[in-house]
Amino acid sequence: MKKLYLSTVITALLSPVSFAETNQPSPNTYSQMTQGGVGLIQMPTARHNEAGSFSLNYQDSEEYRFWSASLQLFPWMETTVRYTDVRTQLYSEDPTFSGDQTYKDKGIDVKFRLWQESEFLPQISAGFRDFGGTGLFESEFIAASKRVGPFDFHLGIGWGYLGSKGNIDNPFCDIRDSFCERPGGFSGSGGKIDYQKFFKGPAALYGGIEYQTPWAPLLLKLEYDGNNYQQDKAGVLLQDSDYNLAAVYRLNDAFDLNVNYQRGNTFGFGVNYKLNFNTVKQIKLDPPAKEIPVVLPTATDSLDKAELRRDLYLNAGFLVNNYVLKDEEIVLKGRQIAYRDEAESINRVGRVLANHLPEQIKTYRIVTISGDMPMVETVINAEQFISAARYETPDADVKTSYQRVEPEVQNENWAVERDETGFGYSAELFWIQTFGNPESFYMYQGGLFLGGVYQFNTNFSLQSTAKINLLTNFDQFNFKVDSQNTGVPRVRTYIREYVTRSDVTMENLYGHWKDELADNWYGQVYAGYLETMYGGVGGELLYKPIDSTLAVGLDLNYVRQRSYEKELAFFDYKTFTGHLSFYWKPQFLDDTMITASFGQYLAKDKGVTIDFAKRFDSGIVVGAYGAFTDMSAAEYGEGSFTKGFYVSIPFDLFSLKSATGRGRIPWVPISRDGGQMLNKPVSLNGLTEDRAPFVR
Amino acid sequence: MRVFSFVALTVLSFTSFCYAAGPVVLVKHQEQYNGYMKLPRLSEVVTTVNTVPALYWPAARLYKTDPESVNALELQRQELLKVLANLKQAYLLDDEAELAASTEALSQDVKNWVLAEQLFLALDPDKVRAKPALNPILRAGQYLLQVENRSETITVAGFAQNTEVQFINAADASDYFAGIKPLAGASSSFLYILPAAQQVIQAKIGLWNSQRQDVPAGAILYVPFEQRNLPSEFENLNQQVIELLQHRVVL
């Protein structure tokens, strides 16, 4: 007898290749809750989506509006960030400060999987909601989920906002008395993780059922709420019923629409936009990689150098800077400008070379340069490469025919005499945006960075950038400097002055020297106006072996604060600032980089900045950082310490042709004067990315 | 490239060619032997055989039948039989008579398998001729190319009483599981699908994890042992069986 098909998902756990002939529908994801993150309606569940799953959500109900983004960083860890609009409260009591804007709040959640589901045991997860903020919805929970056919059963215990109903005794209260009462308020000046509150106070049992209807797009949810809505920021909310209902309609792979009926008296609705950072990609209309003919060219005389250079550029995305053609090998120096993946890049370059070069050339040496310095040399054994590229064995793999080594090109007799001096120009678009401002929720400034450089030789240059604002609403600022005078030098909190001084400003003007000092060692020195707010002198040293998991850098600077009133003048504030940085790619986490920078910051506070970045298969990089210094939360002010998030998106996810280059979207909840590093004009670790690729 | 076609008088005998004058690659298909004097591309081998429209290429399999390959697989089979024997002993000691009986049944089945090294290459002549990446040069040796009309049945191996089930068009893996009579100790949550010339797919068919998984025609289904029932020293048993099953010739 035929069974009714329920959820429709692909899994090919042992077979990563899925052939397009099957009629398999694409993977289903667990639906989001109102506040963002996988869950029922108000209550979170133990479920996790596939790693890389991302959801951008908008949820609307009478008292609250939520904009949230939820990302499954690892199969066992989900993170959510959220902006809340409390419609029944005002942003502040002062109309000159914030007009009639309603109350806004930020929140961050995290959820960990503790136990995977099996035939008889449920999936168990624990999570922390709205920690590290002013904690309007601050809660902890432990949840269990079990699926039986089309039903998914959930049960959980919540503490804090999720547990305010208090229908059970807090189990931790039986173990230790301190867990019976939940401390109120928040530590520091908000923005800190309040460990001392975790799992304390009243606890509530909650649960729910999700039913996947026989009609694939429709999912129904029933939930027993653990919250009694007596302590909501929006005010005491009437709860006519402990049960909430929702229906989710999956419009297509990208959109989920939902409606819900909460507390027996309120309707709400929302939309979710789903993406998977691991699988998202764009169709590419690149020229096909060249096939290698059976008959190869025989002599060097027939080599058409102009055509070889053109083929390398158009087909392999390799811009040749210089070359040496010897009896049995060719050395090429240049940059890759199209293909982000090294394997594809070398495959294409090798094929172009094999098509043009005669058989006696046995070795191709391809040197990748960055900032005029050789980064890495890929040595291709031509015979093995050609045999693999012609598929002369059933398990032919081009990757086995080359290796990456330290470049040995100091004494080469380059074919072209290049004049390395001269002028250069560049133009780059920028867009600055901030959320949650009192004057207007969304404020922005966009324009152009026009750059000019005079290069004296490959090591030394003079650089300058002008910032031109084209589109901005920063003129709506009601105040330029906030009123929190905590005694700490204002190293960054004059930001509004700097960005509103004039529509055309000099961003930087400095002399720059860089060189490869020895094998694996790189150095740079710069002096002048280094960034918007600081000028001075500084240098950096970096140790970065090829394909290593650890790189170490040291930078030292002596800077003086630039004036926000006059273009070229300085204020009196001077300081040393410098850091010892470790760039580490741990083996036990896939595609992750942790950067730890220890040193002294601009406000003379000392501490460490930790940056955690995860790269997904599509090239999207998501990161979070925090600066932990000896500046106290009281001295720091609102937010307690500097933290931020960013998403770096490769441009060719949007284009039909492969391209290198990416854009970075930052989100900085609060940035004040503590833990602030100098924005160095050039970062050696970024410059030497090719030596140990992470971002690609 | 001259091709020799001749009817073999000895059907499954593997004669070795020690003199240079003979073909370097010999491909057997449905009682016919095709020999090639120079190492052929895969496209030549499949197009020579592709004379009848009814041949169902998505279920085609290519095996290397050299004595060396077969001997290596034979050693693997002996290894597996030893492990199964040990497992059976472990169950008898633990007083699990039914599980021991299941293990014995699988053991008997494994003894009767015909083995040859399967090559995981795309075989459809239309694909192979169109993309150079799918058209490698074969190594010297003897091959068996198995491609016939679309099969009406799906072979079942593992902890099941059936040896085959009826093929159902566009059906889910759990539909096949409904038609299989599992032995004691078999898993009711997972089913492994070994499609022709592709890597293994794990299908989820339990009440708690079911997801739709297509079963292509010509696949072999493997009913695994429930992981819970396996003692810790034998936890890779299912993997070991699958690794050998991939190289089983289903005649």
PDB file of C-alpha atoms in Angstrom, chain A residues 1 3 5-15 19 21-25 117-120 146-149 291 390-395, chain B residues 41 121 127 132-133 135-139 171-172 174-175 188-189 192 198-202 204 207-214 226 228 239:
ATOM      1  CA  MET A   1       0.000   0.000   0.000  1.00  0.00           C
ATOM      2  CA  LYS A   3       2.195   5.663   2.181  1.00  0.00           C
ATOM      3  CA  TYR A   5       4.810  11.263   1.758  1.00  0.00           C
ATOM      4  CA  LEU A   6       5.623  13.643   4.536  1.00  0.00           C
ATOM      5  CA  SER A   7       8.558  15.961   4.739  1.00  0.00           C
ATOM      6  CA  THR A   8      10.674  15.905   1.648  1.00  0.00           C
ATOM      7  CA  VAL A   9      14.392  16.101   2.265  1.00  0.00           C
ATOM      8  CA  ILE A  10      17.553  14.985   0.522  1.00  0.00           C
ATOM      9  CA  THR A  11      20.216  13.283   2.541  1.00  0.00           C
ATOM     10  CA  ALA A  12      23.085  11.584   0.899  1.00  0.00           C
ATOM     11  CA  LEU A  13      25.382  11.395   3.870  1.00  0.00           C
ATOM     12  CA  LEU A  14      27.794   8.986   2.289  1.00  0.00           C
ATOM     13  CA  SER A  15      27.408  10.358  -1.167  1.00  0.00           C
ATOM     14  CA  PHE A  19      23.010  13.682  -9.731  1.00  0.00           C
ATOM     15  CA  GLU A  21      18.380  13.168 -12.755  1.00  0.00           C
ATOM     16  CA  THR A  22      16.494  12.292  -9.612  1.00  0.00           C
ATOM     17  CA  ASN A  23      13.280  14.001  -8.646  1.00  0.00           C
ATOM     18  CA  GLN A  24      14.445  14.569  -5.100  1.00  0.00           C
ATOM     19  CA  PRO A  25      13.011  17.752  -3.641  1.00  0.00           C
ATOM     20  CA  GLU A 117      18.217  12.085  18.326  1.00  0.00           C
ATOM     21  CA  SER A 118      18.145   8.343  17.851  1.00  0.00           C
ATOM     22  CA  GLU A 119      15.334   5.836  17.518  1.00  0.00           C
ATOM     23  CA  PHE A 120      14.224   5.953  21.150  1.00  0.00           C
ATOM     24  CA  LYS A 146      11.336  13.776  19.450  1.00  0.00           C
ATOM     25  CA  ARG A 147       9.815  13.043  16.100  1.00  0.00           C
ATOM     26  CA  VAL A 148       7.240  10.370  15.402  1.00  0.00           C
ATOM     27  CA  GLY A 149       6.184  10.298  11.770  1.00  0.00           C
ATOM     28  CA  GLU A 291      41.362  21.038 -23.269  1.00  0.00           C
ATOM     29  CA  ARG A 390      43.946  14.605 -20.624  1.00  0.00           C
ATOM     30  CA  TYR A 391      42.340  12.061 -18.294  1.00  0.00           C
ATOM     31  CA  GLU A 392      44.824   9.382 -19.210  1.00  0.00           C
ATOM     32  CA  THR A 393      43.921   7.267 -16.191  1.00  0.00           C
ATOM     33  CA  PRO A 394      40.526   6.625 -14.635  1.00  0.00           C
ATOM     34  CA  ASP A 395      41.497   8.337 -11.365  1.00  0.00           C
TER      35      ASP A 395
ATOM     36  CA  ARG B  41      39.015   5.675 -24.026  1.00  0.00           C
ATOM     37  CA  LEU B 121      32.815   6.001 -13.584  1.00  0.00           C
ATOM     38  CA  LYS B 127      27.589  11.671 -21.129  1.00  0.00           C
ATOM     39  CA  PRO B 132      36.249  14.885 -21.690  1.00  0.00           C
ATOM     40  CA  ALA B 133      36.407  14.742 -17.888  1.00  0.00           C
ATOM     41  CA  ASN B 135      36.103   9.973 -20.701  1.00  0.00           C
ATOM     42  CA  PRO B 136      39.364   8.667 -19.260  1.00  0.00           C
ATOM     43  CA  ILE B 137      41.688   6.110 -20.764  1.00  0.00           C
ATOM     44  CA  LEU B 138      41.206   2.722 -19.157  1.00  0.00           C
ATOM     45  CA  ARG B 139      44.056   0.792 -17.629  1.00  0.00           C
ATOM     46  CA  ALA B 171       9.117   5.191  -5.111  1.00  0.00           C
ATOM     47  CA  ASP B 172      10.616   6.219  -1.800  1.00  0.00           C
ATOM     48  CA  SER B 174      10.587   3.368   2.817  1.00  0.00           C
ATOM     49  CA  ASP B 175       8.210   1.815   0.291  1.00  0.00           C
ATOM     50  CA  SER B 188      14.359  -0.146  10.866  1.00  0.00           C
ATOM     51  CA  SER B 189      15.787   3.368  10.684  1.00  0.00           C
ATOM     52  CA  TYR B 192      21.626   1.785   2.297  1.00  0.00           C
ATOM     53  CA  GLN B 198      27.963   5.710  -7.797  1.00  0.00           C
ATOM     54  CA  GLN B 199      28.812   6.014  -4.139  1.00  0.00           C
ATOM     55  CA  VAL B 200      26.567   4.685  -1.392  1.00  0.00           C
ATOM     56  CA  ILE B 201      23.502   6.642  -0.252  1.00  0.00           C
ATOM     57  CA  GLN B 202      22.145   6.298   3.277  1.00  0.00           C
ATOM     58  CA  LYS B 204      16.455   7.375   6.386  1.00  0.00           C
ATOM     59  CA  LEU B 207       9.499   7.008  12.072  1.00  0.00           C
ATOM     60  CA  TRP B 208      11.865   9.428  13.707  1.00  0.00           C
ATOM     61  CA  ASN B 209      14.050  10.384  10.777  1.00  0.00           C
ATOM     62  CA  SER B 210      12.238   9.586   7.549  1.00  0.00           C
ATOM     63  CA  GLN B 211      13.167  11.652   4.551  1.00  0.00           C
ATOM     64  CA  ARG B 212      12.324  10.978   0.958  1.00  0.00           C
ATOM     65  CA  GLN B 213      15.056   9.180  -0.925  1.00  0.00           C
ATOM     66  CA  ASP B 214      14.688   8.010  -4.496  1.00  0.00           C
ATOM     67  CA  GLU B 226      20.876  -2.071  14.038  1.00  0.00           C
ATOM     68  CA  ARG B 228      22.496  -0.672  19.024  1.00  0.00           C
ATOM     69  CA  GLN B 239      30.670  -0.236   6.684  1.00  0.00           C
TER      70      GLN B 239
END
